[in-house]
Amino acid sequence: MAINSEVLVIGGGLAGLTSALKAAREGADVRLVSYKQSSLRHASGLVDLLGYTPDGEGPITDPYAAMGDLPEEHPYRRVGVETVRESMSLFDEVTDYRGDHTDTNALVPTHGGTVKPTARYPTGAAAGLASDDRDVLLVGLESLVDFDAPHAAAHLEAAGVPFDVRGETIRFPGDLQADAKITRYAKLLDTNGDVAVRGRKKGARDALAERVNTVRDTEERIGFPAILGDAHTDAVRAALEEKIGADVFEVPMGPPSLPGLRLEDALFEALDEAGASFETGNPVVDFDADGERIETVYIEKNGAKIPNSADQYVLATGGLVGKGIESDRESVTEPVFDCHIEHGEDRYEWFDGDAFGDHPFASFGVETDETLRPLTADSAVQFENLRAAGSVLGGYDFAAEKSGSGVSIATGYVAGENAAAEAR
Amino acid sequence: MSDAQSPTEFDPVEPNTGEDFEPVDVFPDSNDFDLRPGADSCFKCSVCDTNCPVAEVDDEFPGPKFQGPEQWRLKQTDDDYEIDDSVMSCSNCMRCDNACPSGVPLSQMHNTARGEYVSEQMDKFSIEYVRNRILANYRTSAAIASKVPKLANWGMNFGPARWLMEKTLGVTKEREFPEFAEETFREWWAARGGADASRRNAQQRREELGLDRDADKKVAYFHGCYSNYNSPNVGQAMVRVFEHYGYEVVAPEQKCSGTPMFANGMLDDARRHAEVNVSSMSDLVEQGYDAIASCTSCSMALRQEYPELFDIDGIDKVAENTFESLEYLRIHEDIKEDIQETDVSGELAEEFAYHAPCHARNQGLDRQSVELFRDLDGAGIEDVGESCSGISGTYGWKEEKYEKSMEIGEEMFEHMEHAEGEVGMTECPTCASQMEHGTGYEVRHPLELLEAALVE
Ligand SMILES: Cc1cc2nc3c(=O)[nH]c(=O)nc-3n(C[C@H](O)[C@H](O)[C@H](O)COP(=O)(O)OP(=O)(O)OC[C@H]3O[C@@H](n4cnc5c(N)ncnc54)[C@H](O)[C@@H]3O)c2cc1C
Ligand code: SF4
Ligand code: SF4
């Protein structure tokens, strides 16, 4: 016996979540199993489709228009531009993200003071867009050294943004420890918890707004690092807006990322609503196959092997960061099903001598047919009932192209759709 | 007849640790654990910190990244490095374990550091030490109290006594002590006929199910302290549900799982209990039994904490063969379908507000009750979110932690109140008491609902 479902998705990142969601919405009985928390916790929470060409040209204005020029083995070419659009509509439906009103990339200021082309951004970042010409005040916090507001402001100014921008650093009320966790700020703001200001207790939201008001000039938009609440982020922003009398936005931060966490929560919630099952915390380590078909996979829990069976499987275990692809000095491998990964014999061919050069390792990954079934070294379908999605796929370099989330969503969508169709 | 006479001739009263039993001394010589590779694989992404419910409310607590890899690194480079006392504020919820993308063994690091701190740096005459030791050895007090349950129930919650305990021992007076059952699970089990009765029930049931009368379906129940002394109805439900599926149950001699001891750095105490448990369970596992727990902290201890911290004969074998009760049925029976085909009425036909304990989460079990019961007619179940309940075993009992514990739990209370049901559900007895304490709801265990649904 085993724990059964029609479609079993392995991996709980953006790709796995999208594919489970799509398959569940198509009516399949879906189960998602994932080991660790996904790379969403490290990512900015911005959803990029295509910001630059593989050769580094850009920023690209219309990512859909540019997809046709991508190399043939690129996952976007595999699934087709129309499907990318469809997958993005599914994403829009289940999240509270903006950017769906236009095909063109939005320009979002980042914590380093650069402007990043992205397809979708959280509502909380909306008031900060670089295409808006209202003046901006960036507010940094003394204890949060990752975001140096004056520095970021200077960078933005130098990048030629069409507005005046100024940075101020303040103390978070209550004088938290220098190494306070971002979740500590978020929780205080979420609950409007008491902080001590000159010996008197005050709600954190009120106290923060008061501090900002002492440094604010006439700016109509105020940008904070992305710590404005976790469970009640809209309420936190609304309260600050009211008390400051200006629009408030979050600047996406480096890891660990609250916007990434919130996105993960929203997707799991959608998955729950769609009726899918999921389990996180333990890895898939082994499988049984009968010739061309995978029959059972095994989740390991401290030595116990828990069998999970399904009709169709989706591999969405991530790339080198998610541990869906492993490499050592000799070879590059996909550890769950040992899917074939094309790579040069000599590991010195894996990267370029120039640190910013064109590194083959960046696009290492599984190759597939049009329905996303992994292919063996001689281009045969490896297993009839296995599909791959997200950064476990080869043929693209998400870091260079700024296409990570888009590829995960689009290929997850296709893998989920095909798996559900086969399972029915 | 007692379960000492199990069908296997195994005498669980005398722990059989074997000839070459040689547990490793964890402390003071902690070199047995070389966690350096773990510390080295930390790339400081701080993702673990985002999972820590204590860091979320306690500004002084430096979080798992510091407690784990950083502290280990300091310790390895400086022989005189003293463990930071903040490690005592870690509630051992083990949430950080789940987060780390590079597989740093965070909770193992915390448990070892805490053990070292308590054995080397903590004043054994301090009130804190005494208090922690009493809280950690709940089983001992429970064993005494359950001899005189009525008196204990009254005495423990007697106002002046509670006030005195807070003042002298630092045990918060805000909480109600759990009630002791008039008949413990083991008393019920023995009166019912122990393992022999269970085997007869199972055989009869296997015949009804059209299975082989002698089919090899047998489990050893690790009931833990709580379902023995406080909520025997959970243990009874476990026995009836498993017999319903044709399993013979044995209830071998056992001590505390050690969970409260790990959290208080009392590793010596924990090991003494673990030796008994592993010895009982490994003998049975050798004979083809699987170990089943109804408390998710107990299964966590047997599965993960024991092999991480102790070197006891048979420990890995026990870990590999330990399961949580519903999980086991999910793997071996068509429980999903059975639930879909039945319904509940009466006392348990309720809407439940379900909270997944942190230790269930770490075993990947946080969703199973909601997913199984959402197809059950007559009852409803709603997940009240991923927040920690805040009590974390003994953590919320400490006077100085009480408020933080309630602050952590606030999100859960809020969700419970918004949920449709006014009855709570969870696998963890301490989470249950926190749920009750924060909302006034009565709280049930999934096995009770399963029993009501499946067993007539
Ligand atoms: C630091 C960083 C910043 C980024 N910033 C951005 C950005 O600003 N914009 C953008 O669009 N993209 C960004 N990305 C890229 C984007 O996050 C990823 O491309 C995308 O999220 C990958 O999703 P995925 O589902 O394919 O893989 P992952 O998110 O890596 O998920 C893989 C999942 O599979 C699980 N898993 C692995 N092995 C197993 C196993 N054996 N059994 C079960 N489960 C397993 C893992 O635990 C993990 O949960 C960033 C990435 C990183 C690392
Ligand atoms: S075990 Fe829990 S309380 Fe302790 S550091 Fe980890 S997450 Fe924090
Ligand atoms: S999650 Fe792991 S790698 Fe990241 S800081 Fe924590 S221990 Fe280090």
Short mmCIF file of C-alpha atoms in Angstrom, two decimals, chain B:
data_model
loop_
_atom_site.label_atom_id
_atom_site.label_comp_id
_atom_site.label_asym_id
_atom_site.label_seq_id
_atom_site.Cartn_x
_atom_site.Cartn_y
_atom_site.Cartn_z
CA MET B 1 -3.56 -10.37 32.73
CA SER B 2 -1.20 -7.60 31.87
CA ASP B 3 0.59 -6.70 28.74
CA ALA B 4 3.73 -8.05 30.33
CA GLN B 5 2.50 -11.33 28.92
CA SER B 6 2.47 -10.27 25.35
CA PRO B 7 2.24 -12.97 22.72
CA THR B 8 5.93 -12.59 22.14
CA GLU B 9 7.17 -13.67 25.54
CA PHE B 10 8.93 -10.40 25.69
CA ASP B 11 9.04 -9.06 29.20
CA PRO B 12 8.78 -5.33 28.87
CA VAL B 13 9.17 -4.64 32.56
CA GLU B 14 12.85 -5.41 32.56
CA PRO B 15 14.55 -3.23 30.00
CA ASN B 16 16.75 -5.48 28.00
CA THR B 17 19.65 -3.41 26.93
CA GLY B 18 21.81 -6.30 25.81
CA GLU B 19 25.37 -7.25 26.63
CA ASP B 20 27.27 -4.78 24.61
CA PHE B 21 25.12 -1.85 25.46
CA GLU B 22 27.35 1.17 25.49
CA PRO B 23 25.67 4.50 25.19
CA VAL B 24 27.92 7.34 24.26
CA ASP B 25 28.40 10.02 26.85
CA VAL B 26 27.19 13.13 25.19
CA PHE B 27 28.63 15.46 27.80
CA PRO B 28 30.99 16.73 28.96
CA ASP B 29 32.88 15.22 26.09
CA SER B 30 30.83 16.60 23.26
CA ASN B 31 33.51 15.82 20.70
CA ASP B 32 31.54 12.75 19.83
CA PHE B 33 29.44 15.05 17.79
CA ASP B 34 31.31 16.69 15.08
CA LEU B 35 28.80 19.13 13.81
CA ARG B 36 31.43 21.24 12.12
CA PRO B 37 30.53 20.14 8.62
CA GLY B 38 26.99 21.21 9.42
CA ALA B 39 28.21 24.56 10.67
CA ASP B 40 30.37 24.98 7.60
CA SER B 41 27.56 24.42 5.19
CA CYS B 42 25.67 27.40 6.61
CA PHE B 43 25.83 30.20 4.08
CA LYS B 44 24.08 32.67 6.38
CA CYS B 45 20.99 33.19 4.31
CA SER B 46 18.99 33.69 7.56
CA VAL B 47 16.04 31.76 6.22
CA CYS B 48 16.02 29.72 9.43
CA ASP B 49 15.52 32.94 11.36
CA THR B 50 12.32 33.69 9.48
CA ASN B 51 10.85 30.47 10.82
CA CYS B 52 11.61 31.00 14.47
CA PRO B 53 8.50 31.85 16.46
CA VAL B 54 10.54 32.94 19.47
CA ALA B 55 12.70 35.41 17.52
CA GLU B 56 9.47 36.86 16.21
CA VAL B 57 8.41 38.09 19.64
CA ASP B 58 11.58 38.13 21.71
CA ASP B 59 13.99 40.85 20.86
CA GLU B 60 16.70 39.34 23.05
CA PHE B 61 16.68 35.98 21.35
CA PRO B 62 19.33 35.83 18.64
CA GLY B 63 17.59 33.14 16.60
CA PRO B 64 18.51 29.74 15.17
CA LYS B 65 21.35 30.86 12.92
CA PHE B 66 23.23 32.16 15.92
CA GLN B 67 22.24 29.31 18.24
CA GLY B 68 23.28 26.74 15.71
CA PRO B 69 26.07 27.18 13.20
CA GLU B 70 27.52 30.39 14.57
CA GLN B 71 27.74 29.18 18.12
CA TRP B 72 29.26 25.93 16.94
CA ARG B 73 31.84 27.78 14.98
CA LEU B 74 32.77 29.94 17.96
CA LYS B 75 33.01 26.87 20.09
CA GLN B 76 35.27 25.08 17.67
CA THR B 77 37.70 27.93 17.33
CA ASP B 78 37.84 28.95 20.97
CA ASP B 79 38.16 26.25 23.62
CA ASP B 80 37.02 28.60 26.33
CA TYR B 81 33.92 29.68 24.51
CA GLU B 82 30.95 29.49 26.84
CA ILE B 83 27.59 28.62 25.41
CA ASP B 84 25.42 31.71 25.28
CA ASP B 85 22.60 31.52 27.80
CA SER B 86 20.09 32.58 25.18
CA VAL B 87 20.04 28.94 24.08
CA MET B 88 17.69 28.40 27.03
CA SER B 89 15.13 30.60 25.31
CA CYS B 90 14.88 28.31 22.30
CA SER B 91 11.62 26.44 22.69
CA ASN B 92 12.79 23.42 20.69
CA CYS B 93 9.90 23.74 18.29
CA MET B 94 12.35 22.54 15.60
CA ARG B 95 10.84 24.78 12.97
CA CYS B 96 14.22 26.03 11.91
CA ASP B 97 15.22 22.51 10.87
CA ASN B 98 12.70 22.57 8.13
CA ALA B 99 13.91 25.82 6.67
CA CYS B 100 17.57 25.40 6.00
CA PRO B 101 18.27 24.89 2.32
CA SER B 102 21.70 23.50 3.06
CA GLY B 103 20.73 20.88 5.54
CA VAL B 104 22.39 22.35 8.61
CA PRO B 105 21.27 20.14 11.56
CA LEU B 106 19.95 23.08 13.54
CA SER B 107 17.91 21.40 16.24
CA GLN B 108 20.64 18.87 16.91
CA MET B 109 23.04 21.75 17.42
CA HIS B 110 20.61 23.47 19.76
CA ASN B 111 19.96 20.36 21.76
CA THR B 112 23.65 19.63 22.22
CA ALA B 113 24.50 23.23 23.06
CA ARG B 114 21.67 23.39 25.55
CA GLY B 115 22.76 20.14 27.14
CA GLU B 116 26.25 21.45 27.52
CA TYR B 117 25.05 24.74 28.91
CA VAL B 118 22.92 23.05 31.53
CA SER B 119 25.51 20.51 32.55
CA GLU B 120 28.47 22.88 32.68
CA GLN B 121 27.26 26.39 33.18
CA MET B 122 23.98 26.27 35.01
CA ASP B 123 23.90 26.49 38.78
CA LYS B 124 22.34 23.24 39.97
CA PHE B 125 21.00 24.99 43.03
CA SER B 126 19.32 27.77 41.13
CA ILE B 127 15.58 28.03 41.17
CA GLU B 128 15.60 27.99 37.41
CA TYR B 129 17.38 24.65 37.30
CA VAL B 130 15.09 23.10 39.86
CA ARG B 131 12.02 24.48 38.16
CA ASN B 132 13.15 23.28 34.75
CA ARG B 133 13.93 19.87 36.10
CA ILE B 134 10.48 19.56 37.64
CA LEU B 135 8.82 20.70 34.44
CA ALA B 136 10.97 18.42 32.32
CA ASN B 137 10.23 15.43 34.51
CA TYR B 138 6.51 15.86 34.14
CA ARG B 139 6.14 12.11 34.05
CA THR B 140 7.34 11.73 37.60
CA SER B 141 4.85 14.22 38.97
CA ALA B 142 2.14 12.81 36.79
CA ALA B 143 2.79 9.31 38.04
CA ILE B 144 2.39 10.47 41.60
CA ALA B 145 -0.59 12.68 40.89
CA SER B 146 -2.44 10.01 39.01
CA LYS B 147 -2.45 7.87 42.12
CA VAL B 148 -4.68 10.46 43.70
CA PRO B 149 -6.21 12.18 40.68
CA LYS B 150 -8.98 14.03 42.46
CA LEU B 151 -6.71 15.44 45.08
CA ALA B 152 -4.10 16.32 42.51
CA ASN B 153 -6.60 18.04 40.26
CA TRP B 154 -7.74 20.11 43.15
CA GLY B 155 -4.36 20.78 44.66
CA MET B 156 -2.57 21.74 41.49
CA ASN B 157 -5.11 24.34 40.62
CA PHE B 158 -5.65 25.59 44.14
CA GLY B 159 -5.10 29.35 44.02
CA PRO B 160 -2.74 29.89 46.94
CA ALA B 161 -0.65 26.91 45.91
CA ARG B 162 -0.36 28.29 42.38
CA TRP B 163 0.67 31.65 43.71
CA LEU B 164 3.32 30.00 45.80
CA MET B 165 4.61 28.02 42.83
CA GLU B 166 4.99 31.14 40.79
CA LYS B 167 6.76 32.99 43.56
CA THR B 168 9.08 30.21 44.58
CA LEU B 169 9.52 28.19 41.41
CA GLY B 170 8.76 30.49 38.53
CA VAL B 171 5.91 28.35 37.21
CA THR B 172 3.29 30.71 35.87
CA LYS B 173 0.08 30.92 37.85
CA GLU B 174 -1.82 31.89 34.71
CA ARG B 175 -2.20 28.32 33.51
CA GLU B 176 -4.48 25.57 34.64
CA PHE B 177 -2.75 22.30 35.29
CA PRO B 178 -3.95 19.48 33.11
CA GLU B 179 -6.51 17.25 34.70
CA PHE B 180 -5.51 13.75 35.71
CA ALA B 181 -7.72 10.92 34.61
CA GLU B 182 -9.31 8.71 37.19
CA GLU B 183 -8.19 5.64 35.30
CA THR B 184 -4.89 5.77 33.43
CA PHE B 185 -4.57 4.26 29.98
CA ARG B 186 -2.44 1.43 31.32
CA GLU B 187 -4.99 0.64 34.02
CA TRP B 188 -7.69 0.54 31.37
CA TRP B 189 -5.50 -1.55 29.11
CA ALA B 190 -4.69 -4.08 31.82
CA ALA B 191 -8.31 -4.34 32.93
CA ARG B 192 -9.33 -4.88 29.33
CA GLY B 193 -7.00 -7.85 29.04
CA GLY B 194 -3.82 -6.32 27.64
CA ALA B 195 -2.13 -7.69 24.56
CA ASP B 196 -3.95 -11.01 24.65
CA ALA B 197 -7.31 -9.36 24.42
CA SER B 198 -6.04 -7.16 21.65
CA ARG B 199 -4.81 -10.15 19.69
CA ARG B 200 -8.19 -11.83 20.01
CA ASN B 201 -9.98 -8.67 18.92
CA ALA B 202 -7.65 -8.28 15.97
CA GLN B 203 -8.07 -11.88 14.86
CA GLN B 204 -11.81 -11.63 15.03
CA ARG B 205 -11.73 -8.41 13.09
CA ARG B 206 -9.43 -9.85 10.44
CA GLU B 207 -11.95 -12.61 9.91
CA GLU B 208 -14.72 -10.06 9.51
CA LEU B 209 -12.62 -8.19 6.99
CA GLY B 210 -11.96 -11.36 5.06
CA LEU B 211 -8.26 -11.25 5.83
CA ASP B 212 -6.06 -14.08 6.91
CA ARG B 213 -6.79 -14.73 10.59
CA ASP B 214 -3.09 -14.89 11.31
CA ALA B 215 -2.07 -11.98 9.14
CA ASP B 216 1.01 -10.21 10.35
CA LYS B 217 -0.51 -6.95 11.51
CA LYS B 218 0.92 -5.78 14.78
CA VAL B 219 1.93 -2.50 16.31
CA ALA B 220 3.58 -1.41 19.53
CA TYR B 221 1.88 1.63 20.97
CA PHE B 222 4.04 4.38 22.40
CA HIS B 223 1.34 6.20 24.32
CA GLY B 224 3.58 8.69 26.10
CA CYS B 225 2.81 10.29 29.43
CA TYR B 226 -0.08 12.39 28.41
CA SER B 227 -2.40 9.84 26.99
CA ASN B 228 -1.57 7.60 29.89
CA TYR B 229 -2.19 10.00 32.74
CA ASN B 230 -4.32 12.78 31.29
CA SER B 231 -6.18 11.76 28.18
CA PRO B 232 -6.55 7.97 28.16
CA ASN B 233 -9.46 8.38 25.76
CA VAL B 234 -6.90 9.14 23.02
CA GLY B 235 -5.03 5.93 23.75
CA GLN B 236 -8.29 4.00 23.82
CA ALA B 237 -9.28 5.46 20.48
CA MET B 238 -5.92 4.46 19.05
CA VAL B 239 -6.39 0.87 20.22
CA ARG B 240 -9.92 0.60 18.87
CA VAL B 241 -9.10 2.14 15.53
CA PHE B 242 -6.11 -0.11 14.99
CA GLU B 243 -8.02 -3.19 16.06
CA HIS B 244 -10.76 -2.12 13.68
CA TYR B 245 -8.24 -2.51 10.88
CA GLY B 246 -7.14 -5.85 12.24
CA TYR B 247 -3.97 -4.85 14.06
CA GLU B 248 -2.88 -6.40 17.33
CA VAL B 249 -1.66 -3.78 19.71
CA VAL B 250 0.89 -4.14 22.49
CA ALA B 251 1.68 -1.44 24.99
CA PRO B 252 5.21 -2.12 26.15
CA GLU B 253 6.88 -0.64 29.20
CA GLN B 254 7.87 2.91 28.48
CA LYS B 255 9.01 6.15 30.01
CA CYS B 256 8.77 9.74 28.92
CA SER B 257 9.77 10.33 25.30
CA GLY B 258 12.23 12.93 26.53
CA THR B 259 10.82 15.88 24.63
CA PRO B 260 10.52 18.18 27.66
CA MET B 261 14.00 17.13 28.74
CA PHE B 262 15.60 18.01 25.42
CA ALA B 263 13.99 21.41 25.57
CA ASN B 264 15.44 22.01 29.03
CA GLY B 265 18.89 20.65 28.31
CA MET B 266 18.42 17.70 30.67
CA LEU B 267 20.09 15.25 28.36
CA ASP B 268 21.09 12.81 31.10
CA ASP B 269 17.50 12.48 32.20
CA ALA B 270 16.40 12.15 28.61
CA ARG B 271 18.89 9.41 27.94
CA ARG B 272 17.77 7.35 30.91
CA HIS B 273 14.24 7.39 29.58
CA ALA B 274 15.34 6.85 26.01
CA GLU B 275 17.24 3.71 26.98
CA VAL B 276 14.10 2.14 28.36
CA ASN B 277 12.01 3.19 25.39
CA VAL B 278 14.50 2.08 22.77
CA SER B 279 15.07 -1.19 24.50
CA SER B 280 11.34 -1.97 24.68
CA MET B 281 10.67 -0.84 21.16
CA SER B 282 13.69 -2.35 19.47
CA ASP B 283 12.92 -5.81 20.77
CA LEU B 284 9.45 -5.50 19.34
CA VAL B 285 10.67 -4.02 16.08
CA GLU B 286 12.95 -7.04 15.73
CA GLN B 287 9.83 -9.17 15.96
CA GLY B 288 8.09 -7.29 13.20
CA TYR B 289 6.17 -4.70 15.15
CA ASP B 290 6.05 -1.09 14.08
CA ALA B 291 6.12 1.60 16.75
CA ILE B 292 3.12 3.90 16.71
CA ALA B 293 2.69 7.16 18.60
CA SER B 294 -0.39 9.31 18.95
CA CYS B 295 1.56 12.33 20.16
CA THR B 296 3.61 14.01 17.45
CA SER B 297 6.34 15.11 19.85
CA CYS B 298 6.78 11.51 20.95
CA SER B 299 7.12 10.28 17.38
CA MET B 300 9.52 13.14 16.69
CA ALA B 301 11.69 12.13 19.63
CA LEU B 302 11.85 8.48 18.61
CA ARG B 303 12.41 9.25 14.97
CA GLN B 304 14.77 12.15 15.01
CA GLU B 305 16.03 13.33 18.38
CA TYR B 306 17.08 9.92 19.70
CA PRO B 307 19.32 9.00 16.80
CA GLU B 308 20.68 12.53 16.66
CA LEU B 309 21.64 12.64 20.31
CA PHE B 310 22.20 9.14 21.62
CA ASP B 311 23.99 6.05 20.62
CA ILE B 312 21.79 3.28 21.94
CA ASP B 313 21.60 -0.20 20.53
CA GLY B 314 18.78 -0.54 18.06
CA ILE B 315 18.07 3.16 17.98
CA ASP B 316 18.20 3.52 14.19
CA LYS B 317 16.03 0.51 13.70
CA VAL B 318 13.44 1.98 16.03
CA ALA B 319 13.60 5.35 14.27
CA GLU B 320 13.06 3.71 10.89
CA ASN B 321 10.04 1.85 12.16
CA THR B 322 8.28 4.58 14.10
CA PHE B 323 5.17 6.22 12.71
CA GLU B 324 2.48 8.57 13.78
CA SER B 325 -0.82 6.75 14.09
CA LEU B 326 -2.77 8.32 11.20
CA GLU B 327 0.29 8.35 9.03
CA TYR B 328 0.64 4.62 9.50
CA LEU B 329 -2.95 3.95 8.54
CA ARG B 330 -2.58 6.21 5.56
CA ILE B 331 0.31 4.15 4.29
CA HIS B 332 -1.17 0.74 4.97
CA GLU B 333 -4.92 1.09 4.77
CA ASP B 334 -7.44 2.66 2.48
CA ILE B 335 -8.32 5.10 5.18
CA LYS B 336 -9.06 7.96 2.82
CA GLU B 337 -11.73 5.96 1.05
CA ASP B 338 -13.12 4.61 4.31
CA ILE B 339 -13.53 8.12 5.61
CA GLN B 340 -15.24 9.23 2.43
CA GLU B 341 -17.75 6.44 2.78
CA THR B 342 -18.75 7.04 6.34
CA ASP B 343 -20.10 9.82 8.52
CA VAL B 344 -20.17 10.92 12.12
CA SER B 345 -23.04 11.85 14.32
CA GLY B 346 -23.43 12.63 17.97
CA GLU B 347 -20.84 14.25 20.12
CA LEU B 348 -18.16 14.49 17.48
CA ALA B 349 -20.36 15.81 14.68
CA GLU B 350 -18.71 19.19 14.95
CA GLU B 351 -16.84 21.84 13.07
CA PHE B 352 -13.23 21.63 14.21
CA ALA B 353 -10.61 24.35 14.27
CA TYR B 354 -7.45 22.36 13.61
CA HIS B 355 -3.96 23.40 14.62
CA ALA B 356 -0.92 21.49 13.37
CA PRO B 357 1.74 21.16 16.09
CA CYS B 358 5.25 22.26 15.13
CA HIS B 359 6.53 18.73 15.63
CA ALA B 360 3.88 17.37 13.27
CA ARG B 361 4.95 19.96 10.75
CA ASN B 362 8.52 18.75 10.90
CA GLN B 363 7.45 15.23 10.13
CA GLY B 364 5.44 16.43 7.16
CA LEU B 365 2.20 15.61 8.96
CA ASP B 366 0.75 19.07 9.31
CA ARG B 367 -1.86 18.57 6.63
CA GLN B 368 -2.96 15.02 7.03
CA SER B 369 -5.85 15.54 9.41
CA VAL B 370 -7.39 18.36 7.42
CA GLU B 371 -6.94 16.44 4.21
CA LEU B 372 -8.44 13.26 5.55
CA PHE B 373 -11.34 14.76 7.44
CA ARG B 374 -12.42 17.24 4.85
CA ASP B 375 -14.14 14.35 3.12
CA LEU B 376 -15.94 13.20 6.25
CA ASP B 377 -19.68 13.72 6.33
CA GLY B 378 -21.10 15.19 9.47
CA ALA B 379 -17.95 16.94 10.63
CA GLY B 380 -15.97 19.85 9.27
CA ILE B 381 -12.35 20.73 9.74
CA GLU B 382 -10.54 23.95 9.12
CA ASP B 383 -6.81 24.57 9.35
CA VAL B 384 -6.19 27.60 11.55
CA GLY B 385 -2.92 28.52 9.93
CA GLU B 386 0.73 27.87 10.28
CA SER B 387 1.54 29.83 13.41
CA CYS B 388 3.13 28.06 16.37
CA SER B 389 0.74 27.67 19.30
CA GLY B 390 3.37 29.26 21.50
CA ILE B 391 3.39 26.86 24.40
CA SER B 392 6.11 24.54 23.12
CA GLY B 393 5.88 22.04 25.94
CA THR B 394 7.39 23.51 29.07
CA TYR B 395 8.29 26.88 27.52
CA GLY B 396 4.91 28.46 28.15
CA TRP B 397 4.85 27.22 31.73
CA LYS B 398 7.77 29.36 32.73
CA GLU B 399 6.76 32.53 34.44
CA GLU B 400 9.21 34.65 32.46
CA LYS B 401 8.08 33.14 29.15
CA TYR B 402 4.36 33.15 29.71
CA GLU B 403 3.64 36.43 27.97
CA LYS B 404 5.81 35.64 24.98
CA SER B 405 4.14 32.31 24.72
CA MET B 406 0.75 34.01 24.53
CA GLU B 407 2.06 36.53 22.04
CA ILE B 408 3.28 33.75 19.76
CA GLY B 409 -0.07 32.02 20.10
CA GLU B 410 -2.09 35.12 19.39
CA GLU B 411 -2.32 34.46 15.67
CA MET B 412 -3.61 30.95 16.31
CA PHE B 413 -6.20 32.18 18.81
CA GLU B 414 -7.35 34.77 16.34
CA HIS B 415 -7.67 32.21 13.56
CA MET B 416 -9.51 29.84 15.86
CA GLU B 417 -12.01 32.49 16.72
CA HIS B 418 -12.55 33.27 13.05
CA ALA B 419 -12.94 29.61 12.18
CA GLU B 420 -16.42 28.23 11.93
CA GLY B 421 -16.02 25.62 14.62
CA GLU B 422 -15.85 26.17 18.33
CA VAL B 423 -14.12 22.93 19.10
CA GLY B 424 -10.38 22.66 18.56
CA MET B 425 -8.40 19.74 17.24
CA THR B 426 -4.71 18.89 17.39
CA GLU B 427 -2.38 15.93 17.96
CA CYS B 428 -0.27 17.57 20.62
CA PRO B 429 -1.45 17.62 24.22
CA THR B 430 0.43 20.77 25.15
CA CYS B 431 -0.77 22.62 22.06
CA ALA B 432 -4.24 21.48 23.08
CA SER B 433 -3.86 23.06 26.48
CA GLN B 434 -2.67 26.29 24.89
CA MET B 435 -5.63 26.28 22.52
CA GLU B 436 -7.96 25.75 25.41
CA HIS B 437 -6.23 28.39 27.49
CA GLY B 438 -6.34 31.01 24.75
CA THR B 439 -9.87 30.45 23.48
CA GLY B 440 -11.76 28.43 26.05
CA TYR B 441 -12.49 25.80 23.39
CA GLU B 442 -12.59 22.16 24.13
CA VAL B 443 -9.94 20.32 22.09
CA ARG B 444 -10.06 16.83 20.59
CA HIS B 445 -7.52 14.50 19.05
CA PRO B 446 -7.90 13.28 15.44
CA LEU B 447 -7.96 9.69 16.69
CA GLU B 448 -11.10 10.42 18.64
CA LEU B 449 -12.83 11.64 15.51
CA LEU B 450 -11.51 8.70 13.55
CA GLU B 451 -12.85 6.33 16.16
CA ALA B 452 -16.24 7.98 16.04
CA ALA B 453 -16.27 7.75 12.25
CA LEU B 454 -14.97 4.23 11.74
CA VAL B 455 -15.58 2.16 14.83
CA GLU B 456 -19.02 1.33 16.03
#
